Structure formats: C-alpha cells, structure tokens
Tab-separated table of C-alpha atoms (C1' of nucleotides) in Angstrom:
chain	number	residue	atom	x	y	z
S	180	MET	CA	136.152	76.428	82.495
S	181	GLY	CA	134.746	78.925	81.893
S	182	ARG	CA	136.686	82.163	80.395
S	183	TRP	CA	134.754	84.229	83.511
S	184	GLU	CA	133.251	82.491	86.807
S	185	PRO	CA	129.784	81.728	86.191
S	186	ASN	CA	126.354	82.492	86.677
S	187	ALA	CA	127.079	86.622	86.600
S	188	ARG	CA	123.201	87.855	86.976
S	189	GLY	CA	122.929	85.383	90.323
S	190	ARG	CA	125.853	87.305	91.207
S	191	LEU	CA	125.348	90.253	90.874
S	192	ALA	CA	121.390	90.032	92.742
S	193	ASN	CA	123.040	88.347	95.373
S	194	ALA	CA	125.602	90.897	96.607
S	195	ALA	CA	122.613	93.618	95.721
S	196	LEU	CA	120.311	91.920	97.616
S	197	GLU	CA	123.262	91.785	100.790
S	198	LEU	CA	124.243	95.388	100.986
S	199	TYR	CA	120.836	96.330	100.137
S	200	SER	CA	120.068	94.147	103.292
S	201	GLU	CA	123.980	96.191	105.097
S	202	ARG	CA	123.668	99.589	104.198
S	203	GLY	CA	119.867	100.243	102.727
S	204	PHE	CA	118.970	100.722	98.955
S	205	GLU	CA	119.726	104.154	97.990
S	206	GLN	CA	123.433	104.239	100.270
S	207	THR	CA	124.497	100.979	97.840
S	208	THR	CA	126.055	102.261	95.416
S	209	VAL	CA	126.020	100.344	91.445
S	210	ALA	CA	129.528	100.295	91.221
S	211	GLU	CA	129.525	98.468	95.060
S	212	ILE	CA	127.126	95.550	94.094
S	213	ALA	CA	128.962	95.085	91.293
S	214	LYS	CA	132.910	94.670	92.919
S	215	ARG	CA	131.142	92.801	95.989
S	216	ALA	CA	130.173	90.050	92.490
S	217	GLY	CA	133.674	90.554	90.895
S	218	LEU	CA	132.454	92.329	87.852
S	219	THR	CA	132.252	96.713	86.735
S	220	GLU	CA	128.908	98.271	86.369
S	221	ARG	CA	128.805	98.728	82.836
S	222	THR	CA	128.365	94.666	83.248
S	223	PHE	CA	125.797	95.747	86.041
S	224	PHE	CA	123.508	97.390	83.546
S	225	ARG	CA	123.331	94.856	80.718
S	226	HIS	CA	121.904	91.618	83.388
S	227	TYR	CA	119.542	94.568	84.587
S	228	ALA	CA	118.024	97.600	82.713
S	229	ASP	CA	118.649	99.371	87.275
S	230	LYS	CA	119.412	99.309	90.499
S	231	ARG	CA	116.303	98.428	91.058
S	232	GLU	CA	114.840	95.491	88.721
S	233	VAL	CA	117.868	93.247	89.773
S	234	LEU	CA	115.540	92.886	93.051
S	235	PHE	CA	112.743	91.789	90.617
S	236	ALA	CA	114.300	88.215	89.196
S	237	GLY	CA	111.644	86.423	89.360
S	238	SER	CA	108.411	88.931	88.808
S	239	GLY	CA	108.012	87.333	84.907
S	240	GLU	CA	108.137	83.521	86.469
S	241	LEU	CA	106.122	84.252	87.881
S	242	GLU	CA	103.056	86.538	86.342
S	243	GLU	CA	102.880	83.610	83.833
S	244	ALA	CA	101.882	80.913	86.273
S	245	PHE	CA	99.954	82.775	87.645
S	246	VAL	CA	98.406	83.032	84.160
S	247	LYS	CA	98.741	80.291	82.993
S	248	ALA	CA	97.127	78.937	86.073
S	249	VAL	CA	94.389	80.396	85.633
S	250	ALA	CA	93.992	79.717	81.929
S	251	ASP	CA	94.603	76.101	82.300
S	252	VAL	CA	90.871	75.484	84.855
S	253	PRO	CA	87.760	74.957	82.942
S	254	LYS	CA	86.060	77.179	81.244
S	255	SER	CA	82.530	75.810	84.304
S	256	ALA	CA	84.353	77.488	86.563
S	257	ALA	CA	83.584	81.052	87.981
S	258	PRO	CA	85.933	83.679	87.771
S	259	ILE	CA	86.986	84.600	91.151
S	260	ASP	CA	87.608	80.557	91.707
S	261	ALA	CA	89.782	80.748	88.724
S	262	VAL	CA	91.654	83.245	89.820
S	263	ALA	CA	91.820	80.780	93.510
S	264	VAL	CA	93.415	78.822	91.352
S	265	GLY	CA	95.120	80.866	90.095
S	266	LEU	CA	97.092	82.010	93.846
S	267	ASP	CA	96.530	78.182	95.092
S	268	THR	CA	99.813	78.071	91.799
S	269	LEU	CA	101.645	81.120	93.292
S	270	ALA	CA	101.585	79.699	96.702
S	271	GLU	CA	103.399	76.759	95.755
S	272	PHE	CA	106.891	79.162	93.603
S	273	PHE	CA	107.205	80.417	97.976
S	274	VAL	CA	107.655	77.254	99.558
S	275	ASP	CA	110.341	76.719	101.349
S	276	ARG	CA	111.076	80.614	100.742
S	277	ARG	CA	109.907	82.827	103.837
S	278	ASP	CA	113.366	83.777	104.546
S	279	PHE	CA	114.068	84.759	100.817
S	280	ALA	CA	110.696	86.280	101.416
S	281	ARG	CA	110.594	88.445	104.869
S	282	ARG	CA	114.648	89.518	103.831
S	283	ARG	CA	113.486	91.038	100.454
S	284	GLN	CA	110.454	92.437	100.888
S	285	ALA	CA	112.348	94.101	104.508
S	286	VAL	CA	114.695	94.987	101.467
S	287	ILE	CA	111.895	96.655	99.921
S	288	MET	CA	109.545	98.276	102.007
S	289	ALA	CA	112.526	100.082	103.707
S	290	THR	CA	112.795	102.266	100.265
S	291	ALA	CA	109.861	103.824	98.829
S	292	GLU	CA	111.057	103.215	95.207
S	293	LEU	CA	111.500	100.296	95.565
S	294	GLN	CA	107.999	99.727	96.515
S	295	GLU	CA	107.034	101.763	93.597
S	296	ARG	CA	108.914	98.792	91.426
S	297	GLU	CA	106.790	96.576	93.649
S	298	LEU	CA	103.828	98.048	92.960
S	299	ILE	CA	103.668	97.886	89.647
S	300	LYS	CA	105.399	94.332	88.376
S	301	LEU	CA	101.838	93.857	91.112
S	302	ALA	CA	100.234	96.317	88.319
S	303	SER	CA	101.712	94.206	85.607
S	304	MET	CA	100.106	91.022	86.794
S	305	SER	CA	96.575	92.515	87.386
S	306	ALA	CA	96.614	93.629	83.856
S	307	ALA	CA	98.080	90.017	82.794
S	308	LEU	CA	95.219	87.945	84.821
S	309	ALA	CA	92.504	90.038	83.282
S	310	ASP	CA	93.815	89.515	80.104
S	311	THR	CA	93.191	85.926	80.940
S	312	LEU	CA	89.601	86.774	81.944
S	313	ARG	CA	88.744	87.858	79.302
S	314	ARG	CA	90.111	85.366	77.191
S	315	ARG	CA	87.524	82.998	78.722
S	316	GLY	CA	85.171	85.318	77.764
S	317	VAL	CA	84.948	87.094	80.725
S	318	ALA	CA	82.581	91.511	80.015
S	319	GLU	CA	84.058	94.786	81.038
S	320	PRO	CA	84.621	95.645	84.148
S	321	ALA	CA	84.569	92.841	85.479
S	322	ALA	CA	87.305	91.332	84.176
S	323	SER	CA	90.150	94.046	85.723
S	324	LEU	CA	87.807	94.047	88.662
S	325	THR	CA	87.985	90.102	88.948
S	326	ALA	CA	91.219	90.552	88.463
S	327	GLU	CA	91.930	93.263	90.955
S	328	ALA	CA	90.313	91.820	93.523
S	329	GLY	CA	93.162	88.639	92.277
S	330	VAL	CA	96.087	90.989	92.928
S	331	ALA	CA	95.226	92.470	96.046
S	332	VAL	CA	93.553	88.545	97.693
S	333	PHE	CA	97.647	87.664	96.956
S	334	LYS	CA	99.359	90.784	98.238
S	335	VAL	CA	97.312	90.964	102.071
S	336	GLY	CA	97.547	87.296	101.755
S	337	PHE	CA	101.660	87.663	100.763
S	338	GLU	CA	101.644	90.356	103.927
S	339	ARG	CA	100.366	87.532	106.617
S	340	TRP	CA	102.368	84.938	105.311
S	341	ILE	CA	105.680	87.008	106.025
S	342	GLY	CA	104.391	88.373	109.230
S	343	ALA	CA	103.336	85.226	111.118
S	344	ALA	CA	105.090	83.859	113.866
S	345	GLU	CA	104.498	80.199	112.935
S	346	GLU	CA	104.910	78.243	109.619
S	347	ARG	CA	101.787	78.485	107.757
S	348	GLU	CA	101.360	76.991	104.174
S	349	MET	CA	101.156	80.079	101.818
S	350	SER	CA	98.239	78.709	100.271
S	351	ARG	CA	95.223	78.994	104.397
S	352	PHE	CA	96.392	82.608	104.292
S	353	MET	CA	95.192	83.050	100.035
S	354	ARG	CA	92.337	81.406	101.088
S	355	GLU	CA	91.385	82.917	104.176
S	356	SER	CA	91.764	86.534	102.410
S	357	LEU	CA	90.098	85.756	99.749
S	358	ASP	CA	86.743	84.589	102.086
S	359	GLU	CA	87.636	88.017	103.848
S	360	LEU	CA	87.215	90.278	101.145
S	361	ARG	CA	83.834	88.618	100.032
S	362	THR	CA	82.823	88.844	103.183
S	363	ALA	CA	83.076	92.346	103.320
S	364	LEU	CA	82.132	93.253	100.444
S	365	THR	CA	79.063	91.664	100.619
S	366	GLY	CA	78.470	93.194	104.318
S	367	ASN	CA	78.343	90.034	105.779
C	6	MET	CA	103.986	143.316	92.687
C	7	GLY	CA	106.153	141.140	93.955
C	8	ARG	CA	109.123	140.796	93.979
C	9	TRP	CA	108.474	137.456	91.125
C	10	GLU	CA	105.886	136.290	89.167
C	11	PRO	CA	103.444	134.678	91.299
C	12	ASN	CA	103.101	130.789	91.067
C	13	ALA	CA	106.422	129.439	90.775
C	14	ARG	CA	104.329	126.085	92.216
C	15	GLY	CA	101.696	126.181	89.265
C	16	ARG	CA	103.740	127.887	85.957
C	17	LEU	CA	105.562	124.673	86.932
C	18	ALA	CA	103.319	122.136	86.921
C	19	ASN	CA	101.773	123.121	84.241
C	20	ALA	CA	105.316	123.832	81.609
C	21	ALA	CA	105.689	119.756	82.633
C	22	LEU	CA	102.182	118.509	81.758
C	23	GLU	CA	102.699	120.989	78.450
C	24	LEU	CA	106.134	119.470	77.985
C	25	TYR	CA	105.401	115.911	78.894
C	26	SER	CA	102.393	116.122	76.504
C	27	GLU	CA	104.058	116.930	73.327
C	28	ARG	CA	107.973	115.508	73.634
C	29	GLY	CA	107.470	112.748	76.327
C	30	PHE	CA	108.681	112.217	79.741
C	31	GLU	CA	111.916	110.564	79.135
C	32	GLN	CA	112.689	113.824	76.333
C	33	THR	CA	111.872	116.996	78.006
C	34	THR	CA	114.454	117.777	80.527
C	35	VAL	CA	113.947	119.685	84.123
C	36	ALA	CA	115.905	122.865	82.689
C	37	GLU	CA	113.156	123.009	80.437
C	38	ILE	CA	110.856	122.796	82.058
C	39	ALA	CA	111.877	125.231	84.681
C	40	LYS	CA	112.732	127.757	81.650
C	41	ARG	CA	109.144	127.445	80.694
C	42	ALA	CA	108.582	128.548	83.978
C	43	GLY	CA	111.390	131.842	83.958
C	44	LEU	CA	113.097	129.866	86.472
C	45	THR	CA	116.567	127.675	87.007
C	46	GLU	CA	117.093	123.717	88.006
C	47	ARG	CA	117.798	124.587	91.065
C	48	THR	CA	114.419	126.747	92.346
C	49	PHE	CA	112.545	123.299	90.043
C	50	PHE	CA	113.492	120.877	92.709
C	51	ARG	CA	112.880	123.672	96.221
C	52	HIS	CA	109.153	122.647	95.096
C	53	TYR	CA	108.856	119.184	93.754
C	54	ALA	CA	111.382	116.509	95.601
C	55	ASP	CA	111.889	115.122	91.592
C	56	LYS	CA	110.807	115.097	88.216
C	57	ARG	CA	107.345	112.681	88.539
C	58	GLU	CA	106.389	114.589	91.220
C	59	VAL	CA	104.914	117.680	89.369
C	60	LEU	CA	102.752	115.735	88.061
C	61	PHE	CA	100.992	114.831	91.496
C	62	ALA	CA	100.738	117.425	93.306
C	63	GLY	CA	96.857	117.271	94.503
C	64	SER	CA	97.059	113.796	95.631
C	65	GLY	CA	97.372	114.598	99.180
C	66	GLU	CA	94.248	116.964	98.946
C	67	LEU	CA	92.124	113.952	97.612
C	68	GLU	CA	93.398	111.904	100.322
C	69	GLU	CA	92.685	114.040	102.418
C	70	ALA	CA	89.096	114.375	101.550
C	71	PHE	CA	88.747	111.259	100.595
C	72	VAL	CA	89.699	109.651	104.531
C	73	LYS	CA	87.287	112.442	105.818
C	74	ALA	CA	84.758	111.951	103.574
C	75	VAL	CA	84.762	108.155	105.162
C	76	ALA	CA	85.653	109.104	108.463
C	77	ASP	CA	82.791	111.016	108.380
C	78	VAL	CA	79.941	107.789	107.961
C	79	PRO	CA	78.081	106.806	111.191
C	80	LYS	CA	79.876	103.931	112.639
C	81	SER	CA	77.001	102.453	111.689
C	82	ALA	CA	77.046	101.563	108.475
C	83	ALA	CA	78.836	98.564	107.113
C	84	PRO	CA	82.915	99.721	105.808
C	85	ILE	CA	81.821	99.142	102.150
C	86	ASP	CA	79.390	101.184	102.131
C	87	ALA	CA	80.996	104.027	103.886
C	88	VAL	CA	84.130	103.999	101.388
C	89	ALA	CA	80.674	104.137	99.000
C	90	VAL	CA	80.453	107.183	100.730
C	91	GLY	CA	84.741	108.337	100.217
C	92	LEU	CA	84.054	107.219	97.063
C	93	ASP	CA	81.405	110.119	96.267
C	94	THR	CA	83.522	112.331	97.387
C	95	LEU	CA	86.172	111.475	95.378
C	96	ALA	CA	84.053	112.444	91.740
C	97	GLU	CA	83.114	115.716	93.182
C	98	PHE	CA	87.090	116.130	93.404
C	99	PHE	CA	86.938	115.599	88.850
C	100	VAL	CA	83.619	117.777	87.577
C	101	ASP	CA	84.677	119.656	85.334
C	102	ARG	CA	87.762	118.288	84.744
C	103	ARG	CA	87.611	115.346	83.183
C	104	ASP	CA	89.962	117.269	79.651
C	105	PHE	CA	93.144	117.976	81.681
C	106	ALA	CA	92.130	114.395	83.673
C	107	ARG	CA	92.336	113.167	80.050
C	108	ARG	CA	95.756	114.991	79.129
C	109	ARG	CA	97.130	113.786	82.122
C	110	GLN	CA	95.932	110.704	82.741
C	111	ALA	CA	97.813	110.539	79.146
C	112	VAL	CA	100.951	110.668	79.889
C	113	ILE	CA	101.622	109.247	82.966
C	114	MET	CA	100.157	106.150	80.731
C	115	ALA	CA	102.690	106.779	78.024
C	116	THR	CA	105.643	105.942	80.550
C	117	ALA	CA	106.682	103.358	82.994
C	118	GLU	CA	107.905	105.630	85.247
C	119	LEU	CA	105.217	107.888	85.866
C	120	GLN	CA	102.977	104.638	85.786
C	121	GLU	CA	104.402	103.318	89.295
C	122	ARG	CA	104.531	106.908	90.910
C	123	GLU	CA	100.587	106.604	90.629
C	124	LEU	CA	100.644	102.948	92.184
C	125	ILE	CA	101.854	104.565	95.075
C	126	LYS	CA	100.231	107.392	95.748
C	127	LEU	CA	96.985	104.596	95.326
C	128	ALA	CA	99.206	102.260	97.954
C	129	SER	CA	99.141	105.776	100.333
C	130	MET	CA	95.310	105.813	100.118
C	131	SER	CA	94.248	102.371	100.173
C	132	ALA	CA	97.148	102.298	103.506
C	133	ALA	CA	95.410	105.837	104.836
C	134	LEU	CA	92.004	104.212	104.436
C	135	ALA	CA	92.206	101.119	105.922
C	136	ASP	CA	93.438	103.184	108.786
C	137	THR	CA	90.436	104.852	108.742
C	138	LEU	CA	88.833	101.753	108.958
C	139	ARG	CA	90.852	99.959	111.840
C	140	ARG	CA	89.458	103.224	113.472
C	141	ARG	CA	86.280	102.306	113.256
C	142	GLY	CA	86.739	99.003	114.688
C	143	VAL	CA	87.392	97.141	111.697
C	144	ALA	CA	89.970	94.730	112.311
C	145	GLU	CA	92.472	93.259	110.008
C	146	PRO	CA	92.184	91.559	107.617
C	147	ALA	CA	88.613	93.086	106.383
C	148	ALA	CA	90.465	96.970	106.974
C	149	SER	CA	92.585	96.399	103.686
C	150	LEU	CA	91.247	93.502	101.635
C	151	THR	CA	87.724	96.355	102.067
C	152	ALA	CA	90.653	99.156	101.199
C	153	GLU	CA	92.227	97.369	98.339
C	154	ALA	CA	88.759	97.006	97.232
C	155	GLY	CA	87.942	100.587	97.227
C	156	VAL	CA	90.536	102.318	95.373
C	157	ALA	CA	90.864	99.506	92.176
C	158	VAL	CA	87.684	100.787	92.472
C	159	PHE	CA	88.541	103.647	91.753
C	160	LYS	CA	90.886	103.107	89.582
C	161	VAL	CA	88.484	100.840	86.801
C	162	GLY	CA	86.118	103.815	87.921
C	163	PHE	CA	88.093	106.370	86.829
C	164	GLU	CA	89.984	104.573	83.437
C	165	ARG	CA	86.569	104.572	82.595
C	166	TRP	CA	85.069	107.976	83.265
C	167	ILE	CA	87.988	108.551	81.102
C	168	GLY	CA	87.937	106.068	78.610
C	169	ALA	CA	83.835	106.896	78.176
C	170	ALA	CA	82.776	108.660	74.996
C	171	GLU	CA	79.218	110.335	76.748
C	172	GLU	CA	80.039	112.561	79.244
C	173	ARG	CA	78.793	111.454	82.115
C	174	GLU	CA	78.639	111.885	86.480
C	175	MET	CA	81.989	109.595	88.100
C	176	SER	CA	79.739	109.635	90.480
C	177	ARG	CA	77.881	107.436	87.918
C	178	PHE	CA	80.979	105.171	87.224
C	179	MET	CA	82.441	104.562	90.680
C	180	ARG	CA	78.489	102.919	92.011
C	181	GLU	CA	78.806	100.978	88.778
C	182	SER	CA	82.488	99.105	89.676
C	183	LEU	CA	81.214	98.926	92.989
C	184	ASP	CA	77.937	96.992	92.181
C	185	GLU	CA	80.028	94.899	89.518
C	186	LEU	CA	82.945	93.391	92.024
C	187	ARG	CA	80.217	92.775	94.647
C	188	THR	CA	78.590	90.700	92.646
C	189	ALA	CA	82.146	89.177	90.550
C	190	LEU	CA	83.375	87.668	93.559
C	191	THR	CA	79.810	86.574	95.415
C	192	GLY	CA	79.893	84.536	92.118
C	193	ASN	CA	76.114	85.588	90.356
O	106	DC	C1'	145.873	78.673	61.653
O	107	DA	C1'	141.868	82.397	60.649
O	108	DC	C1'	138.147	83.904	62.219
O	109	DC	C1'	134.062	84.661	63.961
O	110	DT	C1'	130.462	86.029	68.272
O	111	DG	C1'	129.229	86.433	72.607
O	112	DA	C1'	130.379	88.095	77.594
O	113	DT	C1'	132.746	91.810	79.917
O	114	DG	C1'	135.808	95.864	80.747
O	115	DT	C1'	137.455	100.844	79.148
O	116	DC	C1'	136.173	105.139	79.307
O	117	DA	C1'	132.943	109.590	77.595
O	118	DT	C1'	128.154	111.590	78.279
O	119	DT	C1'	124.014	113.515	79.762
O	120	DC	C1'	120.820	114.343	83.376
O	121	DA	C1'	118.457	113.890	87.556
O	122	DC	C1'	119.619	115.624	91.803
O	123	DT	C1'	121.390	117.801	96.522
O	124	DG	C1'	123.982	121.035	99.156
O	125	DT	C1'	126.548	126.277	99.380
O	126	DC	C1'	126.666	130.479	99.666
O	127	DA	C1'	125.766	134.480	96.802
O	128	DT	C1'	121.353	137.674	95.705
O	129	DC	C1'	118.072	141.106	96.589
O	130	DA	C1'	113.319	142.655	96.966
O	131	DC	C1'	109.947	142.693	100.767
O	132	DG	C1'	108.511	143.939	105.299
O	133	DT	C1'	109.512	145.307	110.059
O	134	DA	C1'	111.875	147.617	113.790
O	135	DA	C1'	114.365	151.160	115.520
N	19	DT	C1'	114.432	157.048	107.595
N	20	DT	C1'	117.232	153.395	108.235
N	21	DA	C1'	119.144	148.701	109.727
N	22	DC	C1'	118.883	144.946	109.417
N	23	DG	C1'	116.209	139.743	108.656
N	24	DT	C1'	113.956	137.012	106.128
N	25	DG	C1'	111.855	134.192	101.835
N	26	DA	C1'	112.403	133.363	97.105
N	27	DT	C1'	115.827	132.609	94.009
N	28	DG	C1'	120.526	131.493	91.485
N	29	DA	C1'	124.666	130.325	90.560
N	30	DC	C1'	128.035	126.486	90.738
N	31	DA	C1'	130.247	122.362	92.111
N	32	DG	C1'	129.609	117.674	92.519
N	33	DT	C1'	127.755	112.524	92.697
N	34	DG	C1'	125.950	109.036	90.661
N	35	DA	C1'	122.305	105.857	87.312
N	36	DA	C1'	121.841	104.676	83.216
N	37	DT	C1'	124.071	105.460	78.110
N	38	DG	C1'	126.719	104.757	73.882
N	39	DA	C1'	130.642	103.160	71.109
N	40	DC	C1'	135.144	101.156	71.217
N	41	DA	C1'	138.347	97.702	72.575
N	42	DT	C1'	139.512	92.682	74.342
N	43	DC	C1'	140.067	87.893	74.544
N	44	DA	C1'	138.403	82.678	75.719
N	45	DG	C1'	136.675	79.384	72.953
N	46	DG	C1'	134.080	77.298	69.455
N	47	DT	C1'	134.055	76.777	64.066
N	48	DG	C1'	135.748	75.986	59.651
DNA sequence: CACCTGATGTCATTCACTGTCATCACGTAA
DNA sequence: TTACGTGATGACAGTGAATGACATCAGGTG
C-alpha cells in the first residue's frame, strides 16, 4: 500500500466533473475540488495547469492518434481521404463513452471559459493535422484549409453524435458530415 | 470641454495594445494599462469585461456586417456563394488597416489566452452565420458546415493577407482560399 | 542505518475581477 | 439662479485563481 491514495490525477478529474455538473464551473472553487479528492488546492495545480485544463486531460492522446492515423495512410490517397481515415480513428476513441462525453459536453457548453479551452484544443488539432499534411507533400494553403475542414467535420459530427436520440456509431456521423460539406461547397 | 478627457474606451484600448506589444500580455497588469490611459483599474473593468476583451472591441460590428451581407444576398444564390459575398464585405473592414491588424495579431499570437479569445469570437461568427443560413432555408448539418467552412476560409485568408510581403486586397486572398478549399475537398 | 527522491502539505504573495459607496461636473427644471 | 438628478469616475475592501518557497515524510537504495 502506497503512502498516498492512488490515482490523484483521476480523483481530481472526477471530482471536478462532478462539481462542475452539480453547481456549475464558476460556482466551484479549486479548493472544493481538491477537498473532494482528498487533496489540497496546491496539489491540484501540480496536476493541472489551471481550473479548466482538468476537463481536457485526454486531448493530447486524441490529437496524437488523429495525426498518426493520417500519417500512416498511403501517400497515394488524396489528402481529404487521409483526413477521413483520421476521423474514423477518432471515432474509435469514443466507443462506449457517449454518456461520459455528454456529461462533459454539457458542462463545457454551459461556460464560455470552457468553450474557449475546447476551441484551442481543436485549433491545436488543426495545426498538427496541417503539419502532417505538409509532410505528405500538400502545399499551403491547401494543407491548412484541408485541416480546418477536417476539424470542422469533427466538430459538427461530434455534436450530432452527442445529440442523436438513438445510439449510432460516431464514424457514420463523420462520414455523413464530410459528404454534406463536399456538396455544400460544390453547390449540388 | 467635458469633465473628463474624451474617449476613455479608446485610450484604454490604445494603452493596452501598446503595453501588450512592449512587455507582453502576461507581464502587463490592468493597473498599468489604466494608469497609461489616465484612469483607474476599476474604470478599465467598467469598459471591458476582462483583460483580454480590450483587444476585441470591434468584433461585434464585424460579425454584424458579415451576417447582414449574407442575409442580403438574393436567395437564389447558393449558400456558399452568399458566404463568399460576406467574406468580401469583411475584407472592406480591413482596407488601410493592415499595419494595425499586424500589430494586433502579433500580440494575439504570442499568448495562448488571447488566441482562445480570438477563437471564441470566430466561433461566434460561425454560429451567427449558420443561423443566417438556416433562415435562408438551409437545413442542418449543411448550414453549420457551410458556416464553419466560411470561417475557415476567413482564418486562412486573413493569415495569408497579414503575412504577404506585398500589399494585396484582402478579398483576393479570400477568393483564392475558397477556391483552394473547394479543390481540396473534391480531390482535383 | 543514513540518505535520497518524489508526491504532498503549508504559507505567503500577486493579480484579475467584483461589489459598494463616495465624488463631482454637467444638464435641467422650477 | 438654485436645487436636484445623472452618469462617469475614484476609493476601498474582498474573493479566488495561480505561483513560489520551504517543510514533511514514506519508500527505495547503498
């Protein structure tokens, strides 16, 4: 048995999501989160850079997986098709996590500060994706625009997956959204 | 002659941009901004909701102009073409303001907090744009996706306009970016 | 057994932001 | 002219996020 209870990071993340859900983000103090996790405020800030970041622990892995999937697609494929493969990989991350994703998203949508943080995570994904496309030989501005389009498809597809009444695979929403974007831009 | 020096808001905005440029955003306190503008910290917060917002004073008018331009396009036009008209209207806002836009953008790019604020302003534009498209009879998810695409084109076009060596009309960058996005998605 | 290490606690401090009340030139109406 | 209301500002106290410095202490290591 260790000196401290295990998984301090996870306990902090759980406590934060609970409290943000119960009272709202602004009505929750970091001291309260730490207390519920059996820790002190100072320790919270050793695990998470700020009060928002505690909700975005997994975003690094998500970005890595996305980028890696795109990089691994044979170069013969068109850039947007490589991005589509990346979107399918992202979808796998959320299998059996729709309830969790819903709770988390409800908290984020309720507070502008958290939406800002979410947006910069998506912007980071877009930048990493553009970088990967450039490595595949895609020139600017096509690389940045394709990356932005891919993230836009993810955003809209994710929202629709979260909001859907019945459970459907996320990848279906992604493919549907990408097709819709294509037709919207080509005017058919 | 009024009791106070005129244009307190503008003085605060100028002082903030200067100080953020000189020392950086984080190294500048609100008290310093207020002092340079000949006011107190408390008065700063009467004019701007927070330390970031002082750099985004014009964003409301920008969004309004964008949305109005799109709404005024005859309904016979395709959604993406209406958005293109909106982008041209946006471009007019920046005529003769490239130097100012550059200084401001340099400050924003230097600090994550400010990028977050910029991203939520763009997200607000996207949401307003999607709403306008829905009023034009565009169904979801096409409305949201077209709006996201329009804002992506604005982002990329703006960056390229800012970064261009020679001065070219912003609207040219917008059209170029939109065309590139189209070809990237259709795979030609 | 002495020592080192890593995770945590304690304490002090800065600064963004808010609530409340005071101030005071200006306009307006009696 | 005078009394009064109004709006922009100042003064001050308070909360809470975030950071730095130092102390503590169980477990591993030589």
